mmCIF file of C-alpha atoms in Angstrom:
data_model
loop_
_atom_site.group_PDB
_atom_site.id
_atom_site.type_symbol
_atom_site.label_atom_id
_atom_site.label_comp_id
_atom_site.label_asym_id
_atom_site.label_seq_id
_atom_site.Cartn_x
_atom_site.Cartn_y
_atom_site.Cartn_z
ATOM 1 C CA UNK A 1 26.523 -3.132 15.726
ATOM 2 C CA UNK A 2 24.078 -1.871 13.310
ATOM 3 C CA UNK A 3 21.498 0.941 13.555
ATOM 4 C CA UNK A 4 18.401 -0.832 15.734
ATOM 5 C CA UNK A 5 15.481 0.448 14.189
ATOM 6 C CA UNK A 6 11.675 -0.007 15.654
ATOM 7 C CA UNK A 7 8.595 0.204 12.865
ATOM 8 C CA UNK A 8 5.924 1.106 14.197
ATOM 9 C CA UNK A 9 2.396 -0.062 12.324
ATOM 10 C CA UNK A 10 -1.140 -0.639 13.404
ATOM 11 C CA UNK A 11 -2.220 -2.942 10.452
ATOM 12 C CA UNK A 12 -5.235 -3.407 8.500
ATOM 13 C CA UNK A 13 -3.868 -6.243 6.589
ATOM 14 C CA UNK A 14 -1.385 -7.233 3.728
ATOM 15 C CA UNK A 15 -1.992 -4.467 0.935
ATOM 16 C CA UNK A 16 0.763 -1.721 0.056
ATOM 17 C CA UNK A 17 1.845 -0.676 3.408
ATOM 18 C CA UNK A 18 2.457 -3.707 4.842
ATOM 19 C CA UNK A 19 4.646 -4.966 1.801
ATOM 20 C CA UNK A 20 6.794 -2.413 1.532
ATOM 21 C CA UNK A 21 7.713 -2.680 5.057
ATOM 22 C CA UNK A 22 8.490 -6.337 5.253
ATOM 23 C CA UNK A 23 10.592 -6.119 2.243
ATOM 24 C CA UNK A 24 12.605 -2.933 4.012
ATOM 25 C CA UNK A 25 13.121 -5.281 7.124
ATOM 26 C CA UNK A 26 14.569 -7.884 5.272
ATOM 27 C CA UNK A 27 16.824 -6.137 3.242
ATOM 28 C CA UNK A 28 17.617 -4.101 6.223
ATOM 29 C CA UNK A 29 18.790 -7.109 8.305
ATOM 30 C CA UNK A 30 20.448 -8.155 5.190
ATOM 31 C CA UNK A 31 23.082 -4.710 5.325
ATOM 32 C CA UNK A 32 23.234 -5.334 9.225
ATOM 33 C CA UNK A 33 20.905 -3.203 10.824
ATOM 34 C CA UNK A 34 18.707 -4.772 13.836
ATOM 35 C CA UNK A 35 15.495 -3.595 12.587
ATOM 36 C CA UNK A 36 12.412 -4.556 14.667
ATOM 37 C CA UNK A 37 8.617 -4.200 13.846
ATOM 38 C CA UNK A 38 6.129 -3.818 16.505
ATOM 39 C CA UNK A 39 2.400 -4.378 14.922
ATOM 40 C CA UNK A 40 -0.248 -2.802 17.573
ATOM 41 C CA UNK A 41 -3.457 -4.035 17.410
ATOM 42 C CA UNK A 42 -6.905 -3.623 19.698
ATOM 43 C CA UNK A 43 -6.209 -6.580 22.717
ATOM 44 C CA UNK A 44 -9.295 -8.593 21.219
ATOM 45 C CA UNK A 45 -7.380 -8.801 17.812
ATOM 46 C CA UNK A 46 -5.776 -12.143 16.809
ATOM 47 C CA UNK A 47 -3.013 -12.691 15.131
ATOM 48 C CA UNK A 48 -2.465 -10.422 12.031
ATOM 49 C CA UNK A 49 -1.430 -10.795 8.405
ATOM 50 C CA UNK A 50 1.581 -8.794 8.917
ATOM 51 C CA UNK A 51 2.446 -10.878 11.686
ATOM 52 C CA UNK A 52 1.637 -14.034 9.769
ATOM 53 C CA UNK A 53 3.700 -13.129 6.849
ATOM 54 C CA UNK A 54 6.841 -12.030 9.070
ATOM 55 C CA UNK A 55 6.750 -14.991 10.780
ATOM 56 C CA UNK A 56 6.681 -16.968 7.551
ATOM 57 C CA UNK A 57 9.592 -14.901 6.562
ATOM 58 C CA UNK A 58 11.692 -15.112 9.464
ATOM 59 C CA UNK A 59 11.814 -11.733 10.354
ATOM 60 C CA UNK A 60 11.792 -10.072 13.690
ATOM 61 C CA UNK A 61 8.343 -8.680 14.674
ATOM 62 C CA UNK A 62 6.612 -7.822 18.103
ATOM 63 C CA UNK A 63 2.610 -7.699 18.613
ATOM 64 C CA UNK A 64 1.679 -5.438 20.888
ATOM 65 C CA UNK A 65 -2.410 -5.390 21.834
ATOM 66 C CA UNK A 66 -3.637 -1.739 23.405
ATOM 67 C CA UNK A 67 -6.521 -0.173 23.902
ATOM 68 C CA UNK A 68 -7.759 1.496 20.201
ATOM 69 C CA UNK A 69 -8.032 5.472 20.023
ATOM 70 C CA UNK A 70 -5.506 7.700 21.677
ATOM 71 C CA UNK A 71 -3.903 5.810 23.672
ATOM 72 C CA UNK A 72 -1.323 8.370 25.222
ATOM 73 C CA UNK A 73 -0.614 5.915 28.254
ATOM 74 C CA UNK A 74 0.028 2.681 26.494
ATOM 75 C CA UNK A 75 2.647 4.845 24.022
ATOM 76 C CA UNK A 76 4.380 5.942 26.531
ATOM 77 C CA UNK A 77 4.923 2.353 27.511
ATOM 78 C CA UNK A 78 5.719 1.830 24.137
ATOM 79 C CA UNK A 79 8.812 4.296 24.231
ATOM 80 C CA UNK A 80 10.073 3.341 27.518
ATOM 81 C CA UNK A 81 10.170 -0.082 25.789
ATOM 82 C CA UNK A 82 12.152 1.657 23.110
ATOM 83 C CA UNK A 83 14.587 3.062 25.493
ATOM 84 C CA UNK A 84 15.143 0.029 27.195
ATOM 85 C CA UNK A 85 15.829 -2.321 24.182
ATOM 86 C CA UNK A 86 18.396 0.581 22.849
ATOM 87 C CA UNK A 87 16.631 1.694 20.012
ATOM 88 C CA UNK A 88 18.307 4.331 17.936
ATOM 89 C CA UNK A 89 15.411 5.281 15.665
ATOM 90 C CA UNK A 90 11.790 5.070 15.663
ATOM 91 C CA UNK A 91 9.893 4.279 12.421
ATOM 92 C CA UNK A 92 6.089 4.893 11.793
ATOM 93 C CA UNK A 93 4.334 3.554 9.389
ATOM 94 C CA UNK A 94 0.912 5.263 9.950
ATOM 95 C CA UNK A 95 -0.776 8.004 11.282
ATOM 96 C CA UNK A 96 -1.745 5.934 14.223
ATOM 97 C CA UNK A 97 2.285 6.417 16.222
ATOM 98 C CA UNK A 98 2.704 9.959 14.559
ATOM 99 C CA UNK A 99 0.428 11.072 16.224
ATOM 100 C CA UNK A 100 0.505 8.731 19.298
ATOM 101 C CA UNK A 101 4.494 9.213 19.644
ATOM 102 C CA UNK A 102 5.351 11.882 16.685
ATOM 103 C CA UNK A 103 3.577 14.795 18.520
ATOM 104 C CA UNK A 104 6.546 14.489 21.384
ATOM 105 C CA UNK A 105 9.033 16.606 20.921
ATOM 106 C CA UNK A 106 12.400 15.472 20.430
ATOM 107 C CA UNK A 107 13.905 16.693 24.061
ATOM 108 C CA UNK A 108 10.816 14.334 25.447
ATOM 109 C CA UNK A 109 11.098 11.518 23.104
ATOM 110 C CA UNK A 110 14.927 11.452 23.364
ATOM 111 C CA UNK A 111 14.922 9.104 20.438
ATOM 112 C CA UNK A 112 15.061 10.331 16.530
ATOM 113 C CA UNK A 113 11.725 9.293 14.564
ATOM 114 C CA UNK A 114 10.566 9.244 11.023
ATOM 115 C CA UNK A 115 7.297 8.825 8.744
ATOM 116 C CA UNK A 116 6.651 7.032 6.072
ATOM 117 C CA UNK A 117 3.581 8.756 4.675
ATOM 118 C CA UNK A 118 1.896 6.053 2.401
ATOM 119 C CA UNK A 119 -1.291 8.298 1.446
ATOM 120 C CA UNK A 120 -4.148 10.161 3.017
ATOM 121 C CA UNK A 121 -7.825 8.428 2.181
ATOM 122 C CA UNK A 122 -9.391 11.891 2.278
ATOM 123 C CA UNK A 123 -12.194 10.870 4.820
ATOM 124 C CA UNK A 124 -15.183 12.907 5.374
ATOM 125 C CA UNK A 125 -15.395 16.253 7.045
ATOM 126 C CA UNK A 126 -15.694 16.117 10.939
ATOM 127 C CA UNK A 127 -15.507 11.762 10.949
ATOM 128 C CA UNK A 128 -12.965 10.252 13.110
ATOM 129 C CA UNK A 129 -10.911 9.484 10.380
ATOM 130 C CA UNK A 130 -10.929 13.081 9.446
ATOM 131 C CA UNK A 131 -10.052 14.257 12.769
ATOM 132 C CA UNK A 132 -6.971 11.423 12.739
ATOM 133 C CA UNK A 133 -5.992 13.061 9.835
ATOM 134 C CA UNK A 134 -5.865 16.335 11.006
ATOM 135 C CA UNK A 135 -4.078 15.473 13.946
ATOM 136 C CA UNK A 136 -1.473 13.341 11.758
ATOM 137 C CA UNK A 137 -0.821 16.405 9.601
ATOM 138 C CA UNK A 138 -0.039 18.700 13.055
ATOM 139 C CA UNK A 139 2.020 15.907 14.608
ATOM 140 C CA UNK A 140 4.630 15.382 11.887
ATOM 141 C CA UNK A 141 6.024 18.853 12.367
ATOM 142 C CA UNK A 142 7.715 17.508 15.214
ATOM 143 C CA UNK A 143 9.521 14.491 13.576
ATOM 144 C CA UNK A 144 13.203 14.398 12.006
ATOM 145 C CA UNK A 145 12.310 13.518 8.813
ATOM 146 C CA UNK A 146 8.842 12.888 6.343
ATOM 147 C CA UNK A 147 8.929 10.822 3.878
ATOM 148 C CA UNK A 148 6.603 10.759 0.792
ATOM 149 C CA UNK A 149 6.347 7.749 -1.486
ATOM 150 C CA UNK A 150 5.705 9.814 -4.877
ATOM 151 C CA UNK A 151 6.786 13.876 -5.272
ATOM 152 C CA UNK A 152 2.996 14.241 -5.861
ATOM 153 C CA UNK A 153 1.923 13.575 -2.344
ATOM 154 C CA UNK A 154 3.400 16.877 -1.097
ATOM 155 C CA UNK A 155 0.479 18.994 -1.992
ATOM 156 C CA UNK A 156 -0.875 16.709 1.168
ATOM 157 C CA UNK A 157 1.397 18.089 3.356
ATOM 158 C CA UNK A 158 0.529 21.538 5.593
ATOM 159 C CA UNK A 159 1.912 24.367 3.871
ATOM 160 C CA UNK A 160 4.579 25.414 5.823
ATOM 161 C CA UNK A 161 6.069 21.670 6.039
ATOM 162 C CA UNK A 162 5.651 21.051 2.127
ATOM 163 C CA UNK A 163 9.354 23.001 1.084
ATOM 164 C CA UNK A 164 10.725 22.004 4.244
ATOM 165 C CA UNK A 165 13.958 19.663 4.560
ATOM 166 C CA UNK A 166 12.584 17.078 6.510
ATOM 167 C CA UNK A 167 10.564 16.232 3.930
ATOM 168 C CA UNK A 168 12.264 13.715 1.637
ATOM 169 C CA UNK A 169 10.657 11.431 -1.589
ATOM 170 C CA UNK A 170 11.665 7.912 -1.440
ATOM 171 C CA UNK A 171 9.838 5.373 -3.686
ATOM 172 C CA UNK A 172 8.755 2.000 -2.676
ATOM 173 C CA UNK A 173 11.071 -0.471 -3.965
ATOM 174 C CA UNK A 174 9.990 -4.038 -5.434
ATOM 175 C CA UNK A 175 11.546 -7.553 -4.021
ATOM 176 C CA UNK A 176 11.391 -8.313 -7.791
ATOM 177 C CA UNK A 177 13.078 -12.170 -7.233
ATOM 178 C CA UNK A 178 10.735 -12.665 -4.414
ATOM 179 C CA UNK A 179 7.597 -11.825 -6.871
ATOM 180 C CA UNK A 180 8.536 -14.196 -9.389
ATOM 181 C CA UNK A 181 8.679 -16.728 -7.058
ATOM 182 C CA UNK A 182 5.423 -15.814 -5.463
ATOM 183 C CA UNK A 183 3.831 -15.712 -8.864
ATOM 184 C CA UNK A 184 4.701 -19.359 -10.170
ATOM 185 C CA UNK A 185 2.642 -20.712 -6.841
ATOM 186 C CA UNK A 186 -1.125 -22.102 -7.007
ATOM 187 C CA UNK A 187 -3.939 -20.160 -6.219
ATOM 188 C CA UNK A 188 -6.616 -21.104 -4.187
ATOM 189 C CA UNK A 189 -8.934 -23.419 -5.589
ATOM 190 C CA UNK A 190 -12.029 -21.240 -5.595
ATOM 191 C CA UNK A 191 -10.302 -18.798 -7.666
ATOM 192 C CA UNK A 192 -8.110 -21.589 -9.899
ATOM 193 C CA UNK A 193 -12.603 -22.690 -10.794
ATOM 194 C CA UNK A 194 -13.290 -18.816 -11.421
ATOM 195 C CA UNK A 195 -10.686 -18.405 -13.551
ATOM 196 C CA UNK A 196 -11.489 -22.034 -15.436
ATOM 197 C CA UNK A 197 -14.987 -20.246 -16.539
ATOM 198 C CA UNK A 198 -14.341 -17.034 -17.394
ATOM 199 C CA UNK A 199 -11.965 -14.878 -19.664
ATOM 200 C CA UNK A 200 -10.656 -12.302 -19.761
ATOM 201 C CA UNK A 201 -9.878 -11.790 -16.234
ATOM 202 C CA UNK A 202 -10.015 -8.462 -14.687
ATOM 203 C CA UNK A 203 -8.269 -7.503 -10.955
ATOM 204 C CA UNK A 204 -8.863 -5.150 -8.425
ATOM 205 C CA UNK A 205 -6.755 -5.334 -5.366
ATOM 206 C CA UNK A 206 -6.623 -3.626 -2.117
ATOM 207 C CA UNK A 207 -8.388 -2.547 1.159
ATOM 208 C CA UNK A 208 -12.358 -2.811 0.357
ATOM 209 C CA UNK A 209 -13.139 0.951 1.633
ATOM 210 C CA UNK A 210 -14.662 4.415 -0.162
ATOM 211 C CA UNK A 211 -11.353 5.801 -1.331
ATOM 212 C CA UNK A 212 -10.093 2.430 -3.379
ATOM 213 C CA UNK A 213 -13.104 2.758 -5.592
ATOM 214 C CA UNK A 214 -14.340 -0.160 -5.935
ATOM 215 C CA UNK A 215 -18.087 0.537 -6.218
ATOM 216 C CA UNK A 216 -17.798 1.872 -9.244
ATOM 217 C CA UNK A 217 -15.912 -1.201 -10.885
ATOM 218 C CA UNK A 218 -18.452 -3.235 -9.930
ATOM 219 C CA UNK A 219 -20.940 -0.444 -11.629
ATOM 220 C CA UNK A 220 -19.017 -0.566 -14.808
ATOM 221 C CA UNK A 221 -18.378 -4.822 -15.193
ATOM 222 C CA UNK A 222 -21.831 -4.932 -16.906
ATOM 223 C CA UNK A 223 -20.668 -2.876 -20.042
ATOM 224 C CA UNK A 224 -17.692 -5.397 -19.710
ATOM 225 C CA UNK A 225 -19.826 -8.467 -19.802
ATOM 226 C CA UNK A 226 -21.858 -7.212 -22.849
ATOM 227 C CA UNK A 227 -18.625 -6.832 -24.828
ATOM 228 C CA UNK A 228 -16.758 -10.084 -23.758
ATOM 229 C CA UNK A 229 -19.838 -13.022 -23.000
ATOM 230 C CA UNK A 230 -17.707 -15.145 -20.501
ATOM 231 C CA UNK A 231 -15.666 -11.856 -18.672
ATOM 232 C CA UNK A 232 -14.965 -12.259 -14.885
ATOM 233 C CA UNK A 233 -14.164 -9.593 -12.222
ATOM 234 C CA UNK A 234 -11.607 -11.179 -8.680
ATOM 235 C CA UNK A 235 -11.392 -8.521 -6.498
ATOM 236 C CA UNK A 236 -9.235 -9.345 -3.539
ATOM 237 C CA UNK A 237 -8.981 -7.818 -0.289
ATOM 238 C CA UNK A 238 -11.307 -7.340 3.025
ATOM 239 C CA UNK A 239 -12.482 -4.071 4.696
ATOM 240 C CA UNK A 240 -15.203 -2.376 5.752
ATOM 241 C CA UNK A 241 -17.367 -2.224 2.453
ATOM 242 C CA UNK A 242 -17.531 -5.850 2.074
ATOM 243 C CA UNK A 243 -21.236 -6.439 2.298
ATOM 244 C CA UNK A 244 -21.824 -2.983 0.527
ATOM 245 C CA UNK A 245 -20.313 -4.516 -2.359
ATOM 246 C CA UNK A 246 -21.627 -8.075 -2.159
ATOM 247 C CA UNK A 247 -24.922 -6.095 -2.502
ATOM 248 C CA UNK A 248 -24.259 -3.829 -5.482
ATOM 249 C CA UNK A 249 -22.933 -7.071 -7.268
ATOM 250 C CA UNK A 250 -25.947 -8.877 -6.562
ATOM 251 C CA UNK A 251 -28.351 -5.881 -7.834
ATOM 252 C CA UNK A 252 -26.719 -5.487 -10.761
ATOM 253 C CA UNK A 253 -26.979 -9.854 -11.588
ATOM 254 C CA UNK A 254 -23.216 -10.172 -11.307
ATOM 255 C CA UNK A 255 -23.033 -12.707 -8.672
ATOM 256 C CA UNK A 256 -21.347 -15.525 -10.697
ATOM 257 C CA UNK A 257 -19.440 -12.660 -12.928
ATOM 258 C CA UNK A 258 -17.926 -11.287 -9.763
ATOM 259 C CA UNK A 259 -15.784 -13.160 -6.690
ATOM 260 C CA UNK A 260 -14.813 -11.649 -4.072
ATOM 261 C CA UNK A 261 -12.276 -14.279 -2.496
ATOM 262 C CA UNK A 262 -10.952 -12.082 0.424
ATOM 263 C CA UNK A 263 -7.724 -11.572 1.654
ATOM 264 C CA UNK A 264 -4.958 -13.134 -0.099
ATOM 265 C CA UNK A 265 -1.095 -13.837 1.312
ATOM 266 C CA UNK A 266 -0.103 -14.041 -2.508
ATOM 267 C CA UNK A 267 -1.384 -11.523 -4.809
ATOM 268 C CA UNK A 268 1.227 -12.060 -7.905
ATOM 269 C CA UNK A 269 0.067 -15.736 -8.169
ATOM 270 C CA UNK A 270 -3.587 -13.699 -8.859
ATOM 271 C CA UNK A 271 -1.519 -11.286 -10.992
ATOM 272 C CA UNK A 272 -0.197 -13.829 -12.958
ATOM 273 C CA UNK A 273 -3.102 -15.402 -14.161
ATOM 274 C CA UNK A 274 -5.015 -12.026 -14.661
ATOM 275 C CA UNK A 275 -5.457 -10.424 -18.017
ATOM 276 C CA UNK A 276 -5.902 -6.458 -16.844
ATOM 277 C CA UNK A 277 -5.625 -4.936 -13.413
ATOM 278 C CA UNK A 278 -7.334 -2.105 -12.653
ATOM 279 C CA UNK A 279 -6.554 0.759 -9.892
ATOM 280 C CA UNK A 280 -9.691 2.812 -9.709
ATOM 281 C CA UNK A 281 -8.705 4.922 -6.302
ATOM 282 C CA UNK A 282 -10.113 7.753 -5.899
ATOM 283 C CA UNK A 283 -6.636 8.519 -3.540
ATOM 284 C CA UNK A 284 -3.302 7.344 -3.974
ATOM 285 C CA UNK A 285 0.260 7.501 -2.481
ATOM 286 C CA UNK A 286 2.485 4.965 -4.912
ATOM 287 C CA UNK A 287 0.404 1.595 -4.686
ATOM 288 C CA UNK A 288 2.909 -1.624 -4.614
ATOM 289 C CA UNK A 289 0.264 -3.777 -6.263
ATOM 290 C CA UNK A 290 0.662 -1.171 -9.420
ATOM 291 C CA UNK A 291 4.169 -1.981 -9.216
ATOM 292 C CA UNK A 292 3.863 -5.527 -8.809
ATOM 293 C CA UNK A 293 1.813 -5.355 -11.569
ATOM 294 C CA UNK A 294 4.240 -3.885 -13.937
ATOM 295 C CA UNK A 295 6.704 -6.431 -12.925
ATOM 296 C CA UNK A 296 4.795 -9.247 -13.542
ATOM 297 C CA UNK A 297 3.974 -7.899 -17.171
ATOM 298 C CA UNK A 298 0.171 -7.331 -16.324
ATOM 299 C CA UNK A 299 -1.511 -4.459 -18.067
ATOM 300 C CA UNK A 300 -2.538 -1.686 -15.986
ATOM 301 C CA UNK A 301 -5.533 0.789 -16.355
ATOM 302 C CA UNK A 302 -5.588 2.915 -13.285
ATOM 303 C CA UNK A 303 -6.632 6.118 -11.629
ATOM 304 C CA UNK A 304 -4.310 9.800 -12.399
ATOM 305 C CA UNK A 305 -4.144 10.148 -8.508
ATOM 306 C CA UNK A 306 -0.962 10.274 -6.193
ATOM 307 C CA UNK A 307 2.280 8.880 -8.019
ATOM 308 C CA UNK A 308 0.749 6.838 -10.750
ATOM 309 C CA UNK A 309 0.758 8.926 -13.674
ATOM 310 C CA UNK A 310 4.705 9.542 -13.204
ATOM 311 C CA UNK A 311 4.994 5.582 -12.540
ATOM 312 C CA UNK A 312 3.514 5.134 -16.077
ATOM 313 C CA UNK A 313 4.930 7.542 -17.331
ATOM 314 C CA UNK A 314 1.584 9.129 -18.306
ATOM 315 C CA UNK A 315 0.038 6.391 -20.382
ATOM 316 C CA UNK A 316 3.324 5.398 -21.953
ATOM 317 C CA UNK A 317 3.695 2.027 -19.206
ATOM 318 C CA UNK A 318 -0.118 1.550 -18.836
ATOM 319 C CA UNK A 319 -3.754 3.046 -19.502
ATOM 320 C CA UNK A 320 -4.970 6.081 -17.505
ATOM 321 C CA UNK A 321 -8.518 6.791 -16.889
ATOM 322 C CA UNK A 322 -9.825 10.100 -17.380
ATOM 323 C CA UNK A 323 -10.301 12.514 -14.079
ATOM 324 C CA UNK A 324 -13.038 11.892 -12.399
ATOM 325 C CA UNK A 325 -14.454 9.339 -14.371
ATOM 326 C CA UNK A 326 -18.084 7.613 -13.968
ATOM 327 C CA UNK A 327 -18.469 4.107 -14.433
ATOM 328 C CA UNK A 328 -19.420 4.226 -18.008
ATOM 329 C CA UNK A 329 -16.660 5.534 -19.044
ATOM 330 C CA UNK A 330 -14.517 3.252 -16.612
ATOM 331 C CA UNK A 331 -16.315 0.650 -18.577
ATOM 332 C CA UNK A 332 -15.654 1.824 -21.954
ATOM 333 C CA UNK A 333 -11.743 2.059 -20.783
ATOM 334 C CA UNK A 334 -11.865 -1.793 -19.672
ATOM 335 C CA UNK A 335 -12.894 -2.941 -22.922
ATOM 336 C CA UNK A 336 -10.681 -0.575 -25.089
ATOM 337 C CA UNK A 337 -7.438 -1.712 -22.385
ATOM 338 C CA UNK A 338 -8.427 -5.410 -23.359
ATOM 339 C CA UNK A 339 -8.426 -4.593 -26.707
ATOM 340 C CA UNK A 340 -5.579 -2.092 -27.473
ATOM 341 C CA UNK A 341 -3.546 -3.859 -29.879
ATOM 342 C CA UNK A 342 -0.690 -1.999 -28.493
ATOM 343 C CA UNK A 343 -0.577 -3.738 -24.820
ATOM 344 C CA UNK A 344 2.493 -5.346 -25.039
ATOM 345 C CA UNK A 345 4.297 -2.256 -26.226
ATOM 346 C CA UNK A 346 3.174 -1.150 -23.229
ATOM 347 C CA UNK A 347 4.073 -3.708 -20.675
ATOM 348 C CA UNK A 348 7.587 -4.120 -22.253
ATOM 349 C CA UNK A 349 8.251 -0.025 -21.211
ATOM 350 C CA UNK A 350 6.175 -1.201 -17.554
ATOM 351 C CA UNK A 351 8.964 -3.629 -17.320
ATOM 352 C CA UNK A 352 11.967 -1.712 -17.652
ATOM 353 C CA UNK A 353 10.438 1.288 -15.975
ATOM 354 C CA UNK A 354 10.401 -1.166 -12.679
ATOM 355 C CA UNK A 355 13.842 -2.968 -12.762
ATOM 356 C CA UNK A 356 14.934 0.165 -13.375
ATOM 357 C CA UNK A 357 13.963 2.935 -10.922
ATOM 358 C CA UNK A 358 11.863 0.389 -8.303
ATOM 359 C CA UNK A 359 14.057 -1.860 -6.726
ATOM 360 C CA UNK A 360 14.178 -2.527 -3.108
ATOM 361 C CA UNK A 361 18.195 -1.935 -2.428
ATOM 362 C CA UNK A 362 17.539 1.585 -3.817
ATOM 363 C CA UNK A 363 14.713 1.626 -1.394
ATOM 364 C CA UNK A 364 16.966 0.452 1.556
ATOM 365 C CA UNK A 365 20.215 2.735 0.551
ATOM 366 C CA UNK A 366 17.937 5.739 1.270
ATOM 367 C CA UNK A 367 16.359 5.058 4.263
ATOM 368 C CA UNK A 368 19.640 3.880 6.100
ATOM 369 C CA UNK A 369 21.132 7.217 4.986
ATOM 370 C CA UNK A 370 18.692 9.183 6.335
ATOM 371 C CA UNK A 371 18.466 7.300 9.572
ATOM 372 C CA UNK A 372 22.107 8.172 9.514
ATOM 373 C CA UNK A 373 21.353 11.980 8.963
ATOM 374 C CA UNK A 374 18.709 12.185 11.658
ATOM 375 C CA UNK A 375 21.168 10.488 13.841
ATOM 376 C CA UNK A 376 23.955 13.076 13.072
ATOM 377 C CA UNK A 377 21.739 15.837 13.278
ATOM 378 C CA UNK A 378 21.008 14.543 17.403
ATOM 379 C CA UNK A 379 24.738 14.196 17.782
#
């Protein structure tokens, strides 16, 4: 028998997160652990991308629907669940279940439980996202082990926890076969018609909120438009600034310049037919549609935030904007990334920077050895 492992996730949709962790299941089932992920969601909530997507992949996946907030009672269903079923470790993916189940001591939870710390989105002082936060940061002192995607995220952590040995760095690995396949397949129609009147083609993808940036990619696609008559803009994803943006597009006259398909199930078949992605976060942890990105041989201009100057190797795999950059000069890098004669230098060092220090097994070896460890250390 294998080490049963529970993920624990309260999903938003199919962006970074969400990736990573159904490519860890499958390889995890593939090395014979019983991994298991249990997607929470509000009871009104249908079914999820996440759960979609496992489904599709054949991979073992619980929804559980609970009241939003902090929802102490429902967790502790959650755990006696846990107990029941004979799980050996617990999983989170969030800051949702650290907090929720991560703020239990050890001698209450009686069951061994990591984080995955993906990134902090740096919400305002005193919101409820803030106060999440806060409470995330307290809670994962009680947890076996941290784990940060990039070395650079540990200036998130509290100070005391940041040199501690719980805390571990383990990248997000890349299902590399798996996105090449993904990337040969149609795209929608809409965005097969976009793509038919426009060139060059520049991406954004990700969760439509403050901290991704894109408000100010929209602001700088005019300067792109000057310089390149026909240029187009996809940026895919859903989230809470939707209409914020479908306004600033429409003030600025970029309506037929800009589409804003939604959420897609296959971002490298957008990749693929993309000419420049840009990551203009204002926070980062290690973004998998970067790495995607790389893989696929798309150039990159992106943000120095979180991991991704080390991922580029600062500049040499891709273009970095300057700190703190306004739109303007996001715009000026656009048109000097489309034009940069040495691109496919580039995107050949992108390439072999991803096969190899990226790969999912790596990804896998680690976490099943520290499972392992934070079993031991319980023995």
């Amino acid at each position: 028998m294998g080490i049963k492992v529970l993920h624990l996730i309260d999903s938003g949709g199919l962006y970074g997160a969400e990736k990573m962790l159904l490519s860890l299941v499958k390889h995890q089932m593939e090395q014979g652990l019983e991994p298991m992920i249990l997607s929470a969601g509000a009871p009104n909530v249908g079914e999820k991308p996440l759960e979609r997507e496992a489904s599709q992949m054949g991979l073992p996946l619980i929804a559980w629907r609970m009241k939003p907030g902090l929802n102490i009672a429902e967790s502790g269903e959650i755990l006696q669940w846990a107990r029941a079923n004979g799980y050996d470790i617990l999983h989170s993916h969030g800051f949702k279940f650290n907090v929720l189940l991560g703020a239990r001591p050890l001698i209450v939870r009686r069951i061994p439980m990591i984080a995955t710390l993906h990134g902090y989105v740096h919400a305002k002082r005193f919101s409820k996202m803030w106060l999440y936060e806060l409470l995330d940061r307290l809670a994962i002192n009680c947890l076996q082990f941290v784990v940060l995607v990039g070395e650079a995220m540990r200036k998130e952590l509290p100070p005391r926890l940041r040199k501690s040995k719980k805390v571990k760095v383990i990248a997000n690995g890349l299902d590399s076969e798996t996105i090449e396949h993904h990337s040969t397949m149609r795209v929608d129609l809409e965005i097969r018609g976009f793509v038919a009147r426009h060139s060059p083609i520049v991406l954004g993808v990700g969760r439509l909120s403050e901290e991704k940036g894109f408000d100010r990619l929209i602001d700088a696609f005019p300067a792109v438009c000057n310089e390149f008559e026909n240029a187009g803009l996809i940026l895919v994803g859903e989230g809470k600034q939707r209409e914020a943006l479908e306004m600033r597009k429409g003030k600025l006259g970029l309506g037929h310049r800009v589409l804003m398909p939604g959420y897609s199930n296959n971002v490298p078949a957008i990749q693929n037919i993309a000419d420049l992605i840009v990551v203009p976060s204002r926070t980062e942890g290690l973004p998998i549609t970067l790495l995607e990105a790389m893989a696929l041989g798309l150039p990159v201009l992106a943000s120095p935030v979180g991991e991704i100057p080390f991922v580029l190797g600062n500049g040499e795999g891709g273009y970095l904007l300057p700190e703190d950059c306004d739109y303007s000069e996001l715009g000026s890098c656009i048109v000097n990334s489309l034009r940069d004669s040495q691109q496919k230098s580039k995107v050949n060092w992108s390439l072999r920077r991803v096969s190899n220090h990226y790969s999912v097994k790596a990804m896998e070896k680690s976490y099943r050895e520290l499972y392992q460890s934070a079993l031991g250390d319980q023995a």
